[in-house]
Structure formats: C-alpha cells, structure tokens
Amino acid sequence: MQVEEKKEFTPLIVAFCCNWCSYAGADLAGSNRLNYPANVKIIRVPCSCRVNPLFILRAFQRGADGVIMCGCHPGDCHYTTGNYYARRRMTTLFSMLDYLGIEKERTRVEWVSAAEGVKFAATMKDFAETIQKLGENRKLRDLRCEK
Amino acid sequence: MREIRELLVNKIKELLDNGTVDRVIGWKAGEFCYDVTPAIFTKDDSFDDFLFNGFCGANQSKYLIEETKAPGRDEPEKGKILVLLKPCDSYSFNQLIKEHRIDREKVYALGVPSKGMLDVNKLRNMGINGILGIEEDGDMVKVKTLYGDKEVARKDLILDRCRCCKGSKHVAYDELLIPEAEEWEKDTTDRFAEVEKLEQMSAEERFDFWRSQLSKCIRCNACRNVCPACSCRTCVFDNANSGVAAKVNADDFEENMFHIIRAWHVAGRCTDCGECSRVCPQNIPLHLLNRKFIKDMNELYGDFQAGDDTETKGPLTAFTKTDAEPSIVYSRGGDK
Ligand code: SF4
Ligand code: SF4
Ligand code: FES
C-alpha cells in the first residue's frame, strides 16, 4: 500500500485588527458562533494607524501568505482620524508592493465595526479563499524563517 | 565655470570677512578629480583647493543638521554657517526646515547657479578611462587621460537626475550669487516615463527587474546616509531593537525590505533630488522607487512637491475624508 504524501496547502493569514472595532467584531463573530477560517491569525493593535509598514513586511517574512488590516469605518476611529492616515499609508504601500511585482491580492484593507461580526467572518473567509487560490507567498519570504 | 568659481570665492571671502558667517561648507577634490567632496572652510583656510565645478553634485543641506545643532554643555556657541545651495538643494533645505531639523537662524544660504551636474559614469560608458583631469569649458568638457586628451560635449555628460531639472529658481536663499541666472538649456525627459514603463510590465517582469537590481545592493547605506530626507536621530536600520539593523542583506527578503522601507520613510518628504541614485556604488536606480511614491501620491492626493515651502503638510501627514480606498490598487497599474 502506498501512502499519499500530498499535503494540502493551507495559507497562513495575518490580520491586524483594531482594538475598538474589528477586534470586537471578531469577538462578536465568535460569540455568535459564526465560522471563519482557523488559519487567520489576529494581531490586536490599538488603532489601524498603529500598523507600520514594517509590520506587514515582517508578517510576510515570517511566512504569512496574506496580510489584511481591519480598522474602524472612516469617520468612526476611536482617535478620530487615525484610520484616515492609515488609509493613505496602506494605499501607497500596497501600490509599492505591486510595483515590485508582489501580488497585490495578498494585501487588503477592510473596515469592520464592532457590530459587524457577520462582515468580519465573511471578509476573512473571502480573503482566505483568495489567498488559497494565489498559493504560497514566495516573493517576500525569509528562507531562514522556514521551519 | 572658472569665472563662477572666482565670483563665488570672492563672495565667500566677503561674507567671512564682514563677519556674516564664520565658516562655509564648500567642496574640495577627493581622491579623484571627479569625486568632489564637501568640506568646511574658515577665514584662515586657503581657498586654493576650493572647488566649484560640475562634480559638486552633493546636496549640502543635510550637513546643516549637525552644523546648526545647539552646542553641548562644554562646547562654544558657533556662529552662522554659509551654505551654497544649488536650485534643487534649496528644496531639501526647505524640507529640513519644515521638519525642524535645521536652525534657520544659524544659516546664511547663498544660492549658486547650476547648469546641470556631470556624471563620470557617462565618460566611462564612452570608453574614456584613466581619467587624470577634467576641465569644463563652455559647452565642452576637456578630459585628460592616461591615453591622451579627449573632448566631449557637456550636454552628453549631464546626470540623469538633472535631465528632470526642477528649474533654475531657488526656493530658499538669503542671497543669490547671480540674481538673474537664466534657465539653462536642458534636454529634459519626463521624470515619470521610466516608472510608467515599469507599471506597464507584468507583475512577473517587474519582480524580475527589481530582483536583478536590488540583489546588487551591498547594504552600504550610502543611499540613506546621503539622503537629506533621511534625517532621523536614530534610523530604524541602526536600531538594534528593530530587528532589521543588519549590516548586510542576509537574503532577498531583506534586500526588498530595506528598499521598500527606505523609500516609504521618505515618501512625501523626498524632494526627488536624486542623490541616492547618484551615490549608489552599485548603480541601482533608487529614484525609480521614490518616484513611484511621488507619482502615486500626485495622482491620488493632488500634485505635491516636497520642499516647495516650509509649511504645507506632506501627503502622508494629511488626509481628506474622501481619499481613495486601498482597494484602488487592484485596479491601477498595468497588469490587472
Ligand atoms: S547605496 Fe546602493 S548598494 Fe548602498 S545600500 Fe543603497 S542601494 Fe544598496
Ligand atoms: S530610512 Fe527611515 S528611519 Fe532611516 S533615516 Fe531614513 S526615514 Fe529615518
Ligand atoms: S481606533 Fe479603530 S481605526 Fe483608529
């Protein structure tokens, strides 16, 4: 008998979630027993504006296949304007990644409020599917970090 | 160039003598005639080795951070320093004032004219080697080499960055060396043309292009050190706690990371002075990274020129409520 050695690819997804909205949204999804993919690893940040471009690159370096950032809806930031700055930063950063030839679908920004548990689960599912289709991140990865 | 140098030296001596300034950042020959290096001259120095020619490309504004810093406890108070700004240097000067990195009160800025700076690599590409001396004479450049004398048209040696010249006007100065300096005859190129060419390529082609460029990087940090916008007290790449303070790029991730972060940190503050590309010993076209940011921000948030003045907020320190969503990236650029 032969043992099939084919391992299925499960993408690793890192989600930076703002404490005041999306993180609570993830909580709500959980308490409502909504499913979202288990390979989404959430990192809580105090505000979407806290996300430094190095965080995103670091996540890829350590083996993430997709990185998503979630914050309060524009206008609803707990610190009033943080997400407006974050929006410009992520737009320019993502555009630069694309310019370097890194698949632009690997990065995403989504605004999810604390009341949007359903949206949170749906977003993560959709993003995970996109990354599943894209396959492994090979372009922005640190070979030394490989297990 | 000779006459201008004479005019300049006289002006400098006048300002030193009448006590307006007590020192000046000028230029001196380096090891070779084409690697002219910034140097400080005082009243007591001889100006015999003071240089002003087409190889004075170095943007001097960054030196003012160190030079105008408040003195330490036991240090004497220094007087004003004279800085010689070419038109494009004056943008960086403004930008540093905006960021409160230069004490404007301690500087006397003399605007000097520029007719485009020269690139020694262009001589080499013409097969001219063993260079012993270079003399600019109007529209021609006379080159003395080990293999005899050559003459080349000056316009063929202009640095690429100067072909995208912002113009002969200074945006900041206390005095102009030649008040009515006329525009020089430049053969300009569109500064975004190369960026657009890259945008038209497929993602794979772009990836290969940047790999072939960035893999040459030896992480000498020259591009960062020379950049007038890179002026943080402690750079993230020098901060041992950041985890990215490596001296060498261990792998291609780090090559990419260093360049993305370097360019991103100066986005909205980069005046497009072109110094990074000029100093890179590996000839990596770093300006293509900076210009991508400039182009994106111009298109998305309105035209902006860093260093135009000392007040306007840069595009990444401002926002509007109706800014484009990051998802706009999916539909922009060449390959969809
Ligand atoms: S100057 Fe060139 S080789 Fe040196 S760190 Fe910058 S890109 Fe790399
Ligand atoms: S690379 Fe970034 S942290 Fe380093 S000096 Fe430049 S702007 Fe500052
Ligand atoms: S607090 Fe949630 S984005 Fe600023």
XYZ file of C-alpha atoms and ligand atoms in Angstrom:
503
model
C 0.000 0.000 0.000
C 1.207 3.464 -0.804
C 0.742 6.417 1.482
C -0.246 9.619 -0.276
C 2.282 12.243 0.729
C 0.404 15.176 -0.761
C -0.017 17.904 1.819
C -2.692 20.390 1.067
C -1.675 23.997 1.147
C -3.327 25.980 3.905
C -2.413 29.612 3.722
C -1.274 31.498 6.774
C -3.122 34.761 7.117
C -2.266 37.588 9.444
C -4.984 40.065 10.344
C -4.142 43.296 12.094
C -7.314 44.261 13.911
C -8.070 47.497 15.662
C -8.953 47.000 19.294
C -12.029 49.242 19.143
C -13.803 47.765 16.184
C -12.618 44.794 14.165
C -11.157 43.008 17.159
C -14.501 43.360 18.884
C -16.104 42.359 15.594
C -14.076 39.151 15.662
C -15.267 38.612 19.223
C -18.833 39.069 18.176
C -18.386 36.626 15.331
C -17.091 34.172 17.909
C -19.890 34.624 20.407
C -22.433 34.310 17.607
C -20.773 31.047 16.621
C -20.008 32.238 13.135
C -17.263 30.333 11.446
C -14.219 31.956 9.998
C -11.042 30.171 8.864
C -8.800 28.990 11.665
C -5.676 29.927 9.734
C -6.384 33.611 10.237
C -4.097 34.822 12.987
C -5.306 38.011 14.591
C -2.921 40.605 15.941
C -4.605 43.249 18.041
C -3.482 46.830 17.523
C -4.697 49.927 19.386
C -5.750 51.614 16.133
C -5.296 50.862 12.445
C -2.902 53.802 12.444
C -0.544 51.777 14.610
C 0.229 49.472 11.719
C 3.677 50.314 10.491
C 4.639 49.092 7.000
C 7.385 47.061 8.611
C 4.701 45.039 10.435
C 3.241 44.000 7.119
C 6.592 43.097 5.605
C 7.547 41.287 8.792
C 4.419 39.186 8.627
C 5.333 38.131 5.094
C 8.894 37.473 6.158
C 7.738 35.119 8.868
C 5.708 33.114 6.445
C 2.353 34.837 6.058
C 0.735 34.268 2.682
C -1.663 37.170 3.035
C -1.956 40.174 5.305
C -5.165 42.031 5.990
C -5.648 45.111 8.071
C -9.013 45.946 9.640
C -9.974 49.191 11.286
C -12.964 51.285 12.237
C -15.014 52.705 9.379
C -13.647 56.038 8.160
C -15.097 58.683 10.422
C -15.517 56.251 13.325
C -11.925 55.929 14.526
C -11.691 55.949 18.325
C -8.907 58.503 17.971
C -10.917 60.441 15.395
C -8.517 60.448 12.454
C -6.131 57.509 12.787
C -7.707 55.446 10.063
C -7.605 58.320 7.568
C -3.833 58.366 7.847
C -3.708 54.577 7.787
C -5.741 54.606 4.590
C -3.195 56.734 2.741
C -0.314 54.729 4.115
C -1.695 51.377 3.114
C -2.698 52.612 -0.323
C 0.815 53.811 -1.080
C 2.457 50.783 0.484
C 0.298 48.275 -1.375
C 0.904 50.104 -4.596
C 4.637 49.870 -3.984
C 4.421 46.136 -3.328
C 2.585 45.771 -6.604
C 5.286 47.851 -8.315
C 7.894 45.419 -7.025
C 5.938 42.605 -8.597
C 4.412 41.206 -5.440
C 0.857 40.005 -5.997
C -1.415 42.836 -4.965
C -4.174 40.485 -3.856
C -2.035 39.390 -0.929
C -2.743 42.597 0.919
C -6.109 44.051 1.822
C -7.753 46.664 3.997
C -11.292 46.256 5.263
C -13.274 48.453 7.619
C -15.234 46.373 10.121
C -17.082 47.783 13.105
C -17.650 46.142 16.471
C -21.224 45.357 15.443
C -20.244 43.633 12.207
C -19.482 40.107 13.339
C -21.053 38.777 10.171
C -18.980 41.027 7.971
C -15.847 40.024 9.852
C -16.431 36.332 9.289
C -17.356 36.862 5.640
C -14.323 39.070 4.982
C -11.919 36.572 6.477
C -13.479 33.728 4.566
C -13.275 35.606 1.314
C -9.698 36.717 1.918
C -8.630 33.208 2.884
C -10.138 31.878 -0.336
C -8.327 34.494 -2.406
C -5.021 33.585 -0.820
C -5.735 29.889 -1.184
C -6.086 30.452 -4.913
C -2.938 32.563 -5.094
C -0.895 29.925 -3.365
C 2.178 30.274 -1.278
C 3.963 33.573 -0.801
C 7.358 33.015 -2.348
C 8.357 36.540 -3.175
C 8.528 38.115 0.241
C 9.780 35.416 2.487
C 12.768 34.875 4.641
C 14.227 31.481 3.882
C 15.872 31.328 7.274
C 12.498 31.520 8.943
C 11.354 28.305 7.380
C 10.571 25.528 9.764
C 32.767 77.553 -14.563
C 36.107 79.231 -13.812
C 34.538 82.680 -13.670
C 31.751 81.476 -11.436
C 34.232 79.898 -9.076
C 36.112 83.169 -8.850
C 32.925 85.104 -8.229
C 31.947 82.588 -5.579
C 35.255 82.632 -3.750
C 35.186 86.419 -3.645
C 31.664 86.382 -2.272
C 32.586 83.804 0.371
C 35.621 85.787 1.447
C 33.494 88.891 1.723
C 30.952 87.139 3.943
C 33.692 85.646 6.121
C 35.487 88.962 6.407
C 32.480 91.039 7.329
C 31.517 88.512 9.964
C 28.189 87.405 8.454
C 29.363 83.803 8.800
C 32.325 82.119 10.434
C 32.608 79.109 8.177
C 31.367 77.757 4.879
C 30.614 74.322 3.532
C 32.369 74.203 0.232
C 33.850 71.494 -1.952
C 37.311 70.027 -2.174
C 38.805 67.494 -4.537
C 38.543 63.951 -3.274
C 40.833 61.163 -4.300
C 39.963 61.688 -7.940
C 39.092 64.870 -9.735
C 35.510 63.700 -10.186
C 34.760 62.748 -6.609
C 34.481 66.236 -5.242
C 33.720 66.147 -1.528
C 32.033 68.694 0.732
C 34.491 70.365 3.115
C 34.410 73.153 5.687
C 36.487 76.265 5.147
C 37.069 79.087 7.609
C 38.616 82.520 7.291
C 42.083 81.148 7.994
C 41.963 78.498 5.310
C 43.421 78.944 1.909
C 40.844 78.705 -0.823
C 43.315 77.337 -3.342
C 41.777 73.899 -3.167
C 38.202 75.166 -3.056
C 36.343 73.689 -5.990
C 33.192 74.579 -7.805
C 32.501 72.586 -10.919
C 30.180 70.059 -12.491
C 31.072 67.409 -9.956
C 29.783 69.393 -6.989
C 26.592 67.384 -7.115
C 26.488 66.671 -3.386
C 23.460 68.214 -1.760
C 24.822 70.113 1.210
C 21.649 70.806 3.104
C 21.894 67.684 5.246
C 25.176 68.778 6.804
C 23.339 71.678 8.353
C 21.594 69.373 10.816
C 24.879 68.664 12.529
C 26.258 72.129 11.943
C 23.347 74.084 13.391
C 22.682 71.806 16.339
C 22.559 73.528 19.727
C 26.031 73.225 21.277
C 26.685 70.698 24.032
C 27.401 71.790 27.587
C 31.103 72.480 27.188
C 31.029 73.455 23.559
C 31.337 77.054 22.440
C 28.414 78.641 20.621
C 29.117 78.588 16.907
C 28.348 81.423 14.556
C 26.408 81.285 11.329
C 27.421 78.891 8.634
C 27.378 79.684 4.952
C 25.832 77.077 2.733
C 25.936 77.024 -1.042
C 22.673 75.809 -2.429
C 22.059 74.830 -5.992
C 18.436 75.344 -7.016
C 17.448 71.740 -6.294
C 19.318 71.728 -2.968
C 17.138 74.589 -1.817
C 14.107 72.262 -1.850
C 15.801 69.881 0.560
C 16.801 72.862 2.666
C 13.177 73.966 2.935
C 12.035 70.468 3.724
C 14.526 70.166 6.585
C 13.354 73.482 7.976
C 9.778 72.259 7.777
C 10.780 69.238 9.824
C 12.585 71.426 12.369
C 15.886 69.736 11.671
C 17.799 72.884 10.761
C 18.034 76.054 12.799
C 17.361 78.638 10.085
C 18.804 81.430 12.249
C 22.205 79.830 12.127
C 22.461 79.580 8.378
C 23.264 82.023 5.644
C 22.134 80.497 2.375
C 23.804 81.603 -0.817
C 22.064 80.421 -3.951
C 24.533 79.233 -6.560
C 23.602 78.542 -10.167
C 23.679 75.144 -11.813
C 23.717 74.155 -15.438
C 23.297 70.510 -14.655
C 25.814 68.397 -12.810
C 28.044 65.845 -14.508
C 28.199 62.087 -14.310
C 31.593 60.469 -14.571
C 29.976 57.146 -15.457
C 28.867 58.655 -18.734
C 32.511 59.252 -19.604
C 33.324 55.687 -18.709
C 30.464 54.425 -20.815
C 32.015 56.260 -23.744
C 35.112 54.187 -23.170
C 37.073 57.019 -21.603
C 39.206 55.594 -18.816
C 42.323 56.511 -16.890
C 40.947 59.965 -16.175
C 43.543 62.381 -14.808
C 41.816 65.706 -15.040
C 38.579 67.265 -16.233
C 38.151 70.840 -17.305
C 34.823 72.398 -18.236
C 34.993 74.941 -20.983
C 31.643 76.370 -22.004
C 29.701 73.697 -23.847
C 32.649 71.350 -23.953
C 34.444 69.254 -21.385
C 38.132 68.560 -21.816
C 39.281 65.304 -20.313
C 42.907 64.488 -19.679
C 43.538 60.771 -19.567
C 46.400 58.338 -19.455
C 45.641 57.686 -23.103
C 45.693 61.276 -24.286
C 43.263 64.171 -24.241
C 39.609 63.901 -25.186
C 36.883 66.439 -25.719
C 33.223 65.724 -25.083
C 30.067 67.835 -25.295
C 28.977 68.852 -21.809
C 25.364 68.010 -22.527
C 26.271 64.356 -23.043
C 27.617 64.097 -19.517
C 24.675 65.558 -17.614
C 23.488 63.435 -14.700
C 20.195 61.748 -15.464
C 18.573 63.403 -12.476
C 19.422 66.831 -13.880
C 17.572 65.992 -17.052
C 14.451 66.187 -14.904
C 15.517 69.566 -13.524
C 13.005 71.451 -11.401
C 14.299 74.720 -12.874
C 16.893 77.342 -12.124
C 14.899 79.076 -9.425
C 15.898 78.787 -5.794
C 13.014 78.309 -3.387
C 15.053 79.401 -0.370
C 18.054 81.718 -0.032
C 19.381 84.771 1.746
C 21.266 85.953 -1.276
C 21.815 84.795 -4.833
C 25.268 84.667 -6.325
C 23.892 85.534 -9.758
C 20.491 87.146 -9.233
C 19.302 86.912 -12.811
C 20.621 83.446 -13.663
C 18.865 82.303 -16.790
C 17.392 78.826 -17.376
C 19.983 76.502 -18.772
C 19.328 74.693 -21.972
C 18.320 71.290 -20.815
C 17.246 68.359 -22.819
C 14.540 67.288 -20.439
C 12.872 63.967 -20.045
C 9.607 63.197 -18.334
C 10.593 62.073 -14.878
C 7.802 59.529 -14.659
C 8.458 57.911 -18.021
C 10.555 55.115 -16.589
C 8.091 54.486 -13.770
C 5.315 54.181 -16.312
C 7.326 51.744 -18.340
C 7.656 49.523 -15.298
C 3.971 49.859 -14.496
C 3.140 48.575 -17.954
C 5.069 45.361 -17.389
C 3.537 42.246 -15.933
C 3.990 41.560 -12.235
C 6.453 38.787 -13.042
C 8.559 41.054 -15.227
C 8.550 43.735 -12.590
C 9.570 41.244 -9.970
C 12.465 40.061 -12.101
C 13.504 43.607 -12.882
C 13.649 44.574 -9.221
C 15.336 41.354 -8.205
C 18.035 41.981 -10.777
C 18.511 45.482 -9.398
C 18.074 45.041 -5.672
C 20.118 41.879 -5.478
C 23.136 44.035 -6.325
C 22.720 46.001 -3.105
C 25.629 45.601 -0.720
C 23.785 47.471 2.026
C 26.466 50.100 2.325
C 23.744 52.517 3.463
C 25.158 55.282 1.282
C 21.724 55.977 -0.173
C 20.323 56.500 3.300
C 23.261 58.489 4.612
C 23.284 60.931 1.749
C 19.525 61.469 1.664
C 18.520 64.850 3.092
C 15.077 63.459 3.878
C 16.554 60.572 5.853
C 17.388 62.557 8.932
C 16.009 60.613 11.886
C 18.055 60.834 15.066
C 18.173 57.062 15.208
C 17.389 55.295 11.994
C 15.368 52.113 12.232
C 18.218 50.415 10.392
C 20.624 51.400 13.156
C 18.340 50.437 15.989
C 19.375 47.071 17.338
C 15.913 46.552 18.818
C 14.206 46.886 15.466
C 15.469 43.533 14.290
C 16.307 44.983 10.871
C 19.575 46.642 11.779
C 21.643 44.198 9.781
C 24.842 45.311 8.145
C 24.351 43.035 5.219
C 21.302 41.716 3.472
C 21.011 38.130 4.572
C 18.626 37.190 1.789
C 16.370 38.659 -0.844
C 13.666 39.439 1.653
C 15.990 41.867 3.376
C 17.025 43.405 0.098
C 13.411 44.110 -0.721
C 12.532 45.161 2.798
C 15.370 47.652 3.128
C 14.417 49.360 -0.077
C 10.685 49.400 0.463
C 11.100 50.845 3.938
C 13.769 53.340 2.963
C 11.678 54.685 0.134
C 8.467 54.615 2.158
C 10.004 56.526 5.047
C 10.860 59.403 2.766
C 7.604 59.298 0.789
C 6.054 62.749 0.832
C 9.323 64.232 2.047
C 11.607 63.204 -0.775
C 12.286 66.209 -2.999
C 13.492 63.980 -5.831
C 16.984 65.443 -5.618
C 18.403 62.210 -6.996
C 21.267 61.900 -4.537
C 20.501 58.272 -3.636
C 20.929 57.061 -7.194
C 23.981 59.235 -7.701
C 25.884 57.782 -4.765
C 24.892 54.143 -5.076
C 28.114 52.271 -5.863
C 26.046 49.538 -7.475
C 24.147 51.911 -9.753
C 20.750 50.799 -8.540
C 18.072 53.165 -9.879
C 16.726 54.067 -6.454
C 14.953 57.123 -7.795
C 12.518 54.773 -9.513
C 11.248 53.746 -6.084
C 10.958 57.305 -4.815
C 9.286 58.461 -7.992
C 6.725 55.707 -7.825
C 5.593 57.081 -4.477
C 5.640 60.631 -5.799
C 3.631 59.640 -8.842
C 1.069 57.712 -6.808
C 0.631 60.490 -4.311
C 0.352 63.125 -7.016
C -2.321 61.115 -8.751
C -4.256 60.168 -5.660
C -3.863 63.179 -3.389
C -3.015 66.042 -5.702
C 0.266 67.396 -7.013
C 2.822 67.978 -4.349
C 6.456 68.978 -4.421
C 8.307 68.419 -1.161
C 10.358 71.431 -0.165
C 8.373 73.917 -2.213
C 7.763 75.812 1.004
C 8.216 75.318 4.736
C 4.569 74.959 5.778
C 2.408 72.759 3.557
C 1.770 69.321 5.005
C 3.055 66.385 3.022
C 0.584 63.894 1.563
C 1.228 61.251 4.213
C 0.752 63.635 7.116
C -2.553 64.883 5.761
C -5.812 63.314 4.606
C -9.221 64.076 3.230
C -12.386 62.241 4.122
C -12.901 61.221 0.536
C -9.486 59.647 -0.132
C -9.414 56.561 -2.319
C -9.654 53.206 -0.570
C -6.548 50.989 -0.643
C -8.502 48.624 -2.900
C -7.909 51.115 -5.694
C -4.536 49.429 -6.057
C -6.237 46.332 -7.504
C -7.455 48.287 -10.485
C -4.429 50.504 -11.090
C -1.145 49.878 -12.823
C -0.576 47.930 -15.989
C -1.383 44.340 -15.338
C -4.704 43.823 -13.667
S 23.750 52.939 -1.925
Fe 23.219 51.216 -3.292
S 24.445 49.459 -2.559
Fe 24.465 51.034 -0.920
S 22.740 50.438 0.439
Fe 21.940 51.939 -1.034
S 21.130 50.690 -2.724
Fe 22.456 49.363 -1.515
S 15.418 55.007 6.421
Fe 13.643 55.695 7.617
S 14.275 55.580 9.773
Fe 16.140 55.542 8.489
S 16.781 57.710 8.419
Fe 15.538 57.273 6.569
S 13.476 57.909 7.170
Fe 14.634 57.684 9.079
S -9.386 53.220 16.646
Fe -10.026 51.779 15.177
S -9.055 52.595 13.409
Fe -8.453 54.084 14.881
